[in-house]
Amino acid sequence: MDYKEEIIGTLRGTQDQFISGEELADQLHISRTMIWKYIKSLRSEGYTIESVTNRGYKFIEAPDLMLPREIKKDLKTEFFGKQIYYYNEIDSTNLKAKEMAPECVDGTVIITERQLKGRGRMGKQWYSPPGGIWFSVILKPDIPPDHIYRLTLMAGISVVEALEDIGIKARIKWPNDVTINEKKVCGILTEVEAQMDCVNFVIIGIGIDANIEMDMLPAIMRVSTTSLKEETGNDIDRVLLVQSLLDRLEKDYNTYLNGNFDLILNRWKEYSSTLNRRVKIVTRFKSIEGEAVGIDHDGALVIEMDDGTLEREITGTCIYL
Ligand code: BTN
Protein backbone atom coordinates (compact mmCIF):
# COMPACT_ATOMS: atom_id res chain seq x y z
CA MET A 1 0.00 0.00 0.00
CA ASP A 2 1.24 3.51 -0.79
CA TYR A 3 0.56 5.11 2.61
CA LYS A 4 1.31 8.67 1.48
CA GLU A 5 -1.19 8.32 -1.35
CA GLU A 6 -3.80 6.96 1.06
CA ILE A 7 -3.20 9.79 3.55
CA ILE A 8 -3.42 12.52 0.93
CA GLY A 9 -6.51 10.84 -0.55
CA THR A 10 -8.25 10.74 2.83
CA LEU A 11 -7.29 14.31 3.75
CA ARG A 12 -8.50 15.57 0.38
CA GLY A 13 -11.72 13.62 0.80
CA THR A 14 -12.54 15.27 4.11
CA GLN A 15 -12.24 18.67 2.41
CA ASP A 16 -12.19 21.53 4.93
CA GLN A 17 -12.34 19.31 8.00
CA PHE A 18 -9.59 18.17 10.30
CA ILE A 19 -9.01 14.48 10.66
CA SER A 20 -7.14 13.16 13.67
CA GLY A 21 -3.88 11.24 13.55
CA GLU A 22 -5.63 8.47 15.47
CA GLU A 23 -8.38 8.13 12.89
CA LEU A 24 -5.85 8.02 10.08
CA ALA A 25 -3.76 5.48 11.98
CA ASP A 26 -6.81 3.24 12.59
CA GLN A 27 -7.88 3.48 9.00
CA LEU A 28 -4.47 2.46 7.66
CA HIS A 29 -3.58 0.04 10.46
CA ILE A 30 -0.31 1.81 11.26
CA SER A 31 0.89 3.80 14.28
CA ARG A 32 0.33 7.54 14.82
CA THR A 33 4.09 7.99 14.74
CA MET A 34 4.14 6.52 11.24
CA ILE A 35 1.31 8.86 10.20
CA TRP A 36 3.34 11.79 11.47
CA LYS A 37 6.40 10.59 9.52
CA TYR A 38 4.39 10.32 6.30
CA ILE A 39 2.87 13.78 6.87
CA LYS A 40 6.40 15.17 7.31
CA SER A 41 7.52 13.48 4.14
CA LEU A 42 4.52 14.81 2.20
CA ARG A 43 5.30 18.30 3.46
CA SER A 44 8.88 17.93 2.28
CA GLU A 45 7.48 17.07 -1.18
CA GLY A 46 5.69 20.42 -1.09
CA TYR A 47 2.18 19.56 0.16
CA THR A 48 0.67 22.09 2.53
CA ILE A 49 -1.00 20.23 5.39
CA GLU A 50 -2.17 22.10 8.46
CA SER A 51 -1.92 20.39 11.84
CA VAL A 52 -3.59 21.52 15.04
CA THR A 53 -3.14 19.84 18.43
CA ASN A 54 -6.17 17.78 19.44
CA ARG A 55 -7.85 18.28 16.06
CA GLY A 56 -5.48 16.61 13.62
CA TYR A 57 -4.58 17.33 10.01
CA LYS A 58 -6.19 19.29 7.21
CA PHE A 59 -5.24 19.31 3.52
CA ILE A 60 -4.56 22.82 2.22
CA GLU A 61 -2.92 22.43 -1.18
CA ALA A 62 -0.77 20.29 -3.43
CA PRO A 63 2.56 21.67 -4.68
CA ASP A 64 2.81 23.19 -8.15
CA LEU A 65 4.78 20.17 -9.35
CA MET A 66 4.00 17.43 -11.85
CA LEU A 67 4.17 14.66 -9.24
CA PRO A 68 3.10 11.18 -10.45
CA ARG A 69 0.62 10.97 -7.58
CA GLU A 70 -1.10 14.12 -8.82
CA ILE A 71 -1.06 13.10 -12.48
CA LYS A 72 -2.39 9.61 -11.76
CA LYS A 73 -5.24 10.99 -9.68
CA ASP A 74 -8.17 11.32 -12.12
CA LEU A 75 -6.10 10.01 -15.06
CA LYS A 76 -8.52 8.38 -17.50
CA THR A 77 -6.06 6.36 -19.59
CA GLU A 78 -5.65 2.60 -19.74
CA PHE A 79 -1.90 2.39 -20.15
CA PHE A 80 -0.40 5.83 -20.94
CA GLY A 81 1.06 7.13 -17.69
CA LYS A 82 0.20 4.10 -15.59
CA GLN A 83 3.93 4.01 -14.86
CA ILE A 84 5.46 7.46 -14.29
CA TYR A 85 9.06 8.26 -13.33
CA TYR A 86 9.48 11.78 -11.96
CA TYR A 87 12.66 13.82 -11.61
CA ASN A 88 13.07 17.25 -10.15
CA GLU A 89 15.82 17.80 -12.69
CA ILE A 90 17.48 15.56 -15.25
CA ASP A 91 19.69 15.91 -18.33
CA SER A 92 16.98 14.93 -20.82
CA THR A 93 13.80 12.87 -20.46
CA ASN A 94 14.38 11.42 -23.94
CA LEU A 95 17.84 10.22 -22.94
CA LYS A 96 16.53 8.72 -19.71
CA ALA A 97 13.64 7.10 -21.56
CA LYS A 98 16.03 5.48 -24.05
CA GLU A 99 18.11 4.11 -21.21
CA MET A 100 15.07 2.72 -19.39
CA ALA A 101 12.96 1.63 -22.36
CA PRO A 102 14.08 -2.03 -22.57
CA GLU A 103 12.78 -2.61 -19.02
CA CYS A 104 9.65 -0.46 -19.26
CA VAL A 105 6.07 -1.20 -20.20
CA ASP A 106 4.28 0.45 -23.12
CA GLY A 107 3.06 3.94 -22.17
CA THR A 108 5.65 4.59 -19.45
CA VAL A 109 6.23 8.32 -18.85
CA ILE A 110 9.43 10.08 -17.78
CA ILE A 111 8.72 13.62 -16.59
CA THR A 112 10.77 16.39 -15.06
CA GLU A 113 10.53 19.97 -13.81
CA ARG A 114 13.71 21.01 -15.56
CA GLN A 115 16.15 19.60 -18.12
CA LEU A 116 19.83 20.38 -18.02
CA LYS A 117 20.54 19.07 -21.52
CA GLY A 118 17.17 19.13 -23.26
CA ARG A 119 17.39 17.83 -26.81
CA GLY A 120 15.68 19.43 -29.78
CA ARG A 121 15.29 18.31 -33.39
CA MET A 122 18.25 18.31 -35.77
CA GLY A 123 20.79 18.13 -32.96
CA LYS A 124 19.70 21.45 -31.43
CA GLN A 125 19.55 22.16 -27.71
CA TRP A 126 16.16 22.56 -26.08
CA TYR A 127 15.95 25.16 -23.35
CA SER A 128 13.90 23.64 -20.49
CA PRO A 129 13.59 25.86 -17.38
CA PRO A 130 11.23 25.19 -14.42
CA GLY A 131 7.59 25.97 -15.18
CA GLY A 132 7.54 24.08 -18.48
CA ILE A 133 6.23 20.60 -19.23
CA TRP A 134 9.07 18.29 -20.25
CA PHE A 135 8.26 14.63 -20.68
CA SER A 136 8.76 11.53 -22.81
CA VAL A 137 6.52 8.54 -23.43
CA ILE A 138 7.97 5.10 -24.17
CA LEU A 139 6.03 3.11 -26.77
CA LYS A 140 6.54 -0.38 -28.11
CA PRO A 141 4.44 -0.56 -31.25
CA ASP A 142 4.62 -3.45 -33.70
CA ILE A 143 5.27 -1.26 -36.76
CA PRO A 144 7.94 -0.95 -39.46
CA PRO A 145 10.63 1.69 -38.77
CA ASP A 146 9.53 3.95 -41.65
CA HIS A 147 6.16 4.54 -39.94
CA ILE A 148 7.77 6.61 -37.19
CA TYR A 149 6.98 9.94 -38.82
CA ARG A 150 3.32 9.06 -38.56
CA LEU A 151 3.66 8.89 -34.79
CA THR A 152 5.27 12.34 -34.79
CA LEU A 153 2.33 13.81 -36.72
CA MET A 154 -0.02 12.03 -34.35
CA ALA A 155 1.64 13.56 -31.28
CA GLY A 156 1.26 17.04 -32.82
CA ILE A 157 -2.50 16.72 -33.06
CA SER A 158 -2.72 15.24 -29.56
CA VAL A 159 -0.99 18.37 -28.23
CA VAL A 160 -3.25 20.74 -30.19
CA GLU A 161 -6.37 18.97 -28.95
CA ALA A 162 -5.17 18.76 -25.34
CA LEU A 163 -4.58 22.53 -25.48
CA GLU A 164 -8.08 22.94 -26.91
CA ASP A 165 -9.38 20.98 -23.89
CA ILE A 166 -8.10 23.76 -21.65
CA GLY A 167 -9.37 26.51 -23.94
CA ILE A 168 -6.21 27.35 -25.89
CA LYS A 169 -6.25 27.47 -29.68
CA ALA A 170 -3.04 26.30 -31.35
CA ARG A 171 -1.91 25.19 -34.80
CA ILE A 172 0.76 22.94 -36.26
CA LYS A 173 3.70 24.10 -38.29
CA TRP A 174 5.23 21.23 -40.26
CA PRO A 175 6.64 18.91 -39.19
CA ASN A 176 5.66 19.10 -35.54
CA ASP A 177 5.92 22.56 -34.02
CA VAL A 178 2.82 23.56 -32.12
CA THR A 179 2.30 27.30 -32.40
CA ILE A 180 0.09 30.06 -31.05
CA ASN A 181 -0.10 33.25 -33.11
CA GLU A 182 2.68 31.77 -35.27
CA LYS A 183 5.08 31.49 -32.35
CA LYS A 184 6.32 28.11 -31.18
CA VAL A 185 4.97 26.91 -27.84
CA CYS A 186 5.74 23.19 -28.07
CA GLY A 187 8.28 20.96 -29.78
CA ILE A 188 8.18 17.20 -30.29
CA LEU A 189 11.22 14.98 -30.67
CA THR A 190 10.53 11.39 -31.71
CA GLU A 191 13.42 8.96 -31.39
CA VAL A 192 13.51 5.29 -32.21
CA GLU A 193 15.56 2.18 -31.67
CA ALA A 194 14.92 -0.23 -34.50
CA GLN A 195 16.20 -3.24 -36.43
CA MET A 196 15.98 -3.42 -40.23
CA ASP A 197 12.32 -4.38 -40.23
CA CYS A 198 10.96 -3.84 -36.73
CA VAL A 199 10.91 -1.26 -34.00
CA ASN A 200 12.25 -2.07 -30.53
CA PHE A 201 10.82 1.08 -28.99
CA VAL A 202 9.83 4.64 -29.80
CA ILE A 203 10.33 7.65 -27.54
CA ILE A 204 8.00 10.59 -28.04
CA GLY A 205 9.49 13.60 -26.25
CA ILE A 206 7.22 16.59 -25.75
CA GLY A 207 8.31 20.00 -24.50
CA ILE A 208 5.72 22.69 -23.76
CA ASP A 209 6.63 26.21 -22.71
CA ALA A 210 3.83 26.39 -20.18
CA ASN A 211 4.27 28.70 -17.17
CA ILE A 212 7.37 30.42 -18.45
CA GLU A 213 7.99 34.15 -18.29
CA MET A 214 9.40 35.38 -21.57
CA ASP A 215 12.30 37.13 -19.86
CA MET A 216 13.46 33.72 -18.61
CA LEU A 217 14.19 32.80 -22.22
CA PRO A 218 17.35 33.88 -24.05
CA ALA A 219 16.61 37.08 -26.09
CA ILE A 220 17.19 35.32 -29.42
CA MET A 221 14.40 32.84 -28.68
CA ARG A 222 11.79 35.46 -27.85
CA VAL A 223 11.36 36.37 -31.52
CA SER A 224 9.90 33.03 -32.49
CA THR A 225 8.85 31.43 -29.18
CA THR A 226 5.99 32.02 -26.81
CA SER A 227 4.59 30.37 -23.68
CA LEU A 228 1.10 29.45 -22.55
CA LYS A 229 1.46 31.95 -19.71
CA GLU A 230 2.45 34.71 -22.13
CA GLU A 231 -0.51 33.96 -24.40
CA THR A 232 -3.19 33.51 -21.74
CA GLY A 233 -1.90 35.90 -19.08
CA ASN A 234 -2.25 33.16 -16.45
CA ASP A 235 -0.40 30.22 -15.01
CA ILE A 236 -2.01 27.08 -16.37
CA ASP A 237 -2.61 23.91 -14.36
CA ARG A 238 0.23 21.77 -15.70
CA VAL A 239 -1.04 18.56 -14.09
CA LEU A 240 -4.40 19.00 -15.79
CA LEU A 241 -2.75 19.58 -19.15
CA VAL A 242 -0.50 16.51 -18.79
CA GLN A 243 -3.54 14.38 -17.89
CA SER A 244 -5.44 15.63 -20.87
CA LEU A 245 -2.44 15.13 -23.12
CA LEU A 246 -1.89 11.53 -22.00
CA ASP A 247 -5.56 10.86 -22.61
CA ARG A 248 -5.43 12.37 -26.11
CA LEU A 249 -2.17 10.59 -26.94
CA GLU A 250 -3.57 7.22 -25.93
CA LYS A 251 -6.73 7.69 -28.00
CA ASP A 252 -4.78 8.86 -31.05
CA TYR A 253 -2.24 6.05 -30.66
CA ASN A 254 -5.08 3.49 -30.62
CA THR A 255 -6.62 5.13 -33.69
CA TYR A 256 -3.27 4.82 -35.41
CA LEU A 257 -2.69 1.20 -34.35
CA ASN A 258 -6.19 0.28 -35.52
CA GLY A 259 -5.21 1.27 -39.05
CA ASN A 260 -7.02 4.62 -39.11
CA PHE A 261 -4.07 6.89 -39.83
CA ASP A 262 -6.23 8.69 -42.43
CA LEU A 263 -8.32 10.16 -39.62
CA ILE A 264 -5.17 11.50 -37.98
CA LEU A 265 -3.87 12.92 -41.23
CA ASN A 266 -7.18 14.71 -41.86
CA ARG A 267 -7.03 16.33 -38.42
CA TRP A 268 -3.40 17.28 -39.01
CA LYS A 269 -4.45 19.05 -42.23
CA GLU A 270 -7.19 20.87 -40.36
CA TYR A 271 -4.75 22.21 -37.73
CA SER A 272 -1.87 22.87 -40.11
CA SER A 273 -0.76 26.43 -40.74
CA THR A 274 1.74 25.21 -43.35
CA LEU A 275 -0.46 23.95 -46.17
CA ASN A 276 -1.13 26.36 -49.04
CA ARG A 277 1.73 28.61 -47.99
CA ARG A 278 4.94 29.56 -49.65
CA VAL A 279 7.73 27.94 -47.68
CA LYS A 280 11.45 27.43 -47.54
CA ILE A 281 12.53 23.98 -46.30
CA VAL A 282 16.07 23.67 -45.01
CA THR A 283 17.45 20.16 -44.57
CA ARG A 284 20.95 19.00 -43.73
CA PHE A 285 21.78 18.77 -47.41
CA LYS A 286 19.77 21.40 -49.26
CA SER A 287 17.33 24.25 -49.14
CA ILE A 288 14.26 24.52 -51.37
CA GLU A 289 11.48 27.05 -51.89
CA GLY A 290 7.98 26.52 -53.17
CA GLU A 291 4.33 26.14 -52.19
CA ALA A 292 3.36 23.56 -49.54
CA VAL A 293 0.55 21.72 -51.31
CA GLY A 294 0.06 18.56 -49.29
CA ILE A 295 1.19 16.02 -46.74
CA ASP A 296 1.54 12.36 -47.67
CA HIS A 297 1.05 9.16 -45.72
CA ASP A 298 4.64 9.09 -44.46
CA GLY A 299 4.32 12.58 -43.02
CA ALA A 300 6.35 14.08 -45.87
CA LEU A 301 5.48 17.61 -46.91
CA VAL A 302 4.76 17.92 -50.63
CA ILE A 303 6.16 21.12 -52.12
CA GLU A 304 5.28 22.44 -55.55
CA MET A 305 8.37 24.07 -57.02
CA ASP A 306 8.18 27.13 -59.28
CA ASP A 307 8.66 24.92 -62.35
CA GLY A 308 5.61 22.88 -61.35
CA THR A 309 7.51 19.78 -60.19
CA LEU A 310 6.70 18.22 -56.82
CA GLU A 311 9.29 17.57 -54.09
CA ARG A 312 8.76 15.57 -50.89
CA GLU A 313 10.58 16.37 -47.67
CA ILE A 314 10.33 14.06 -44.70
CA THR A 315 12.21 16.25 -42.24
CA GLY A 316 13.77 19.70 -42.04
CA THR A 317 13.18 23.22 -40.81
CA CYS A 318 10.26 25.05 -42.32
CA ILE A 319 10.34 28.82 -42.81
CA TYR A 320 7.24 30.72 -43.90
CA LEU A 321 7.98 33.20 -46.69
C1 BTN B 1 12.07 20.51 -31.23
O1 BTN B 1 13.24 20.82 -31.52
O2 BTN B 1 11.12 21.17 -31.65
C2 BTN B 1 11.80 19.34 -30.36
C3 BTN B 1 11.94 19.66 -28.89
C4 BTN B 1 11.58 18.50 -27.98
C5 BTN B 1 11.82 18.82 -26.52
C6 BTN B 1 11.35 17.74 -25.61
S1 BTN B 1 11.34 18.22 -23.92
C7 BTN B 1 11.09 16.59 -23.40
C8 BTN B 1 11.91 15.70 -24.31
N1 BTN B 1 13.26 15.57 -23.79
C9 BTN B 1 14.17 16.14 -24.57
O3 BTN B 1 15.39 16.18 -24.33
N2 BTN B 1 13.58 16.68 -25.64
C10 BTN B 1 12.14 16.45 -25.64
PDB file of C-alpha atoms and ligand atoms in Angstrom, residues 91-95 115 117-121 126 128 133-136 176-177 184 186-189 205-207, ligand 1:
ATOM      1  CA  ASP A  91      19.691  15.910 -18.328  1.00  0.00           C
ATOM      2  CA  SER A  92      16.978  14.931 -20.821  1.00  0.00           C
ATOM      3  CA  THR A  93      13.798  12.865 -20.459  1.00  0.00           C
ATOM      4  CA  ASN A  94      14.380  11.417 -23.939  1.00  0.00           C
ATOM      5  CA  LEU A  95      17.840  10.222 -22.941  1.00  0.00           C
ATOM      6  CA  GLN A 115      16.154  19.598 -18.119  1.00  0.00           C
ATOM      7  CA  LYS A 117      20.536  19.067 -21.525  1.00  0.00           C
ATOM      8  CA  GLY A 118      17.174  19.132 -23.259  1.00  0.00           C
ATOM      9  CA  ARG A 119      17.394  17.830 -26.808  1.00  0.00           C
ATOM     10  CA  GLY A 120      15.683  19.426 -29.784  1.00  0.00           C
ATOM     11  CA  ARG A 121      15.288  18.308 -33.391  1.00  0.00           C
ATOM     12  CA  TRP A 126      16.155  22.557 -26.077  1.00  0.00           C
ATOM     13  CA  SER A 128      13.905  23.639 -20.493  1.00  0.00           C
ATOM     14  CA  ILE A 133       6.231  20.600 -19.230  1.00  0.00           C
ATOM     15  CA  TRP A 134       9.071  18.288 -20.251  1.00  0.00           C
ATOM     16  CA  PHE A 135       8.263  14.632 -20.683  1.00  0.00           C
ATOM     17  CA  SER A 136       8.763  11.528 -22.805  1.00  0.00           C
ATOM     18  CA  ASN A 176       5.662  19.101 -35.536  1.00  0.00           C
ATOM     19  CA  ASP A 177       5.923  22.555 -34.016  1.00  0.00           C
ATOM     20  CA  LYS A 184       6.319  28.110 -31.184  1.00  0.00           C
ATOM     21  CA  CYS A 186       5.743  23.191 -28.067  1.00  0.00           C
ATOM     22  CA  GLY A 187       8.282  20.956 -29.776  1.00  0.00           C
ATOM     23  CA  ILE A 188       8.179  17.198 -30.294  1.00  0.00           C
ATOM     24  CA  LEU A 189      11.224  14.976 -30.671  1.00  0.00           C
ATOM     25  CA  GLY A 205       9.490  13.598 -26.249  1.00  0.00           C
ATOM     26  CA  ILE A 206       7.216  16.592 -25.753  1.00  0.00           C
ATOM     27  CA  GLY A 207       8.313  19.996 -24.505  1.00  0.00           C
TER      28      GLY A 207
HETATM   29  C1  BTN B   1      12.068  20.509 -31.229  1.00  0.00           C
HETATM   30  O1  BTN B   1      13.239  20.821 -31.523  1.00  0.00           O
HETATM   31  O2  BTN B   1      11.123  21.169 -31.654  1.00  0.00           O
HETATM   32  C2  BTN B   1      11.796  19.335 -30.355  1.00  0.00           C
HETATM   33  C3  BTN B   1      11.941  19.655 -28.893  1.00  0.00           C
HETATM   34  C4  BTN B   1      11.578  18.499 -27.979  1.00  0.00           C
HETATM   35  C5  BTN B   1      11.818  18.818 -26.521  1.00  0.00           C
HETATM   36  C6  BTN B   1      11.346  17.736 -25.613  1.00  0.00           C
HETATM   37  S1  BTN B   1      11.336  18.220 -23.920  1.00  0.00           S
HETATM   38  C7  BTN B   1      11.089  16.592 -23.404  1.00  0.00           C
HETATM   39  C8  BTN B   1      11.914  15.700 -24.306  1.00  0.00           C
HETATM   40  N1  BTN B   1      13.257  15.572 -23.786  1.00  0.00           N
HETATM   41  C9  BTN B   1      14.171  16.139 -24.573  1.00  0.00           C
HETATM   42  O3  BTN B   1      15.389  16.184 -24.333  1.00  0.00           O
HETATM   43  N2  BTN B   1      13.582  16.677 -25.637  1.00  0.00           N
HETATM   44  C10 BTN B   1      12.143  16.446 -25.639  1.00  0.00           C
END
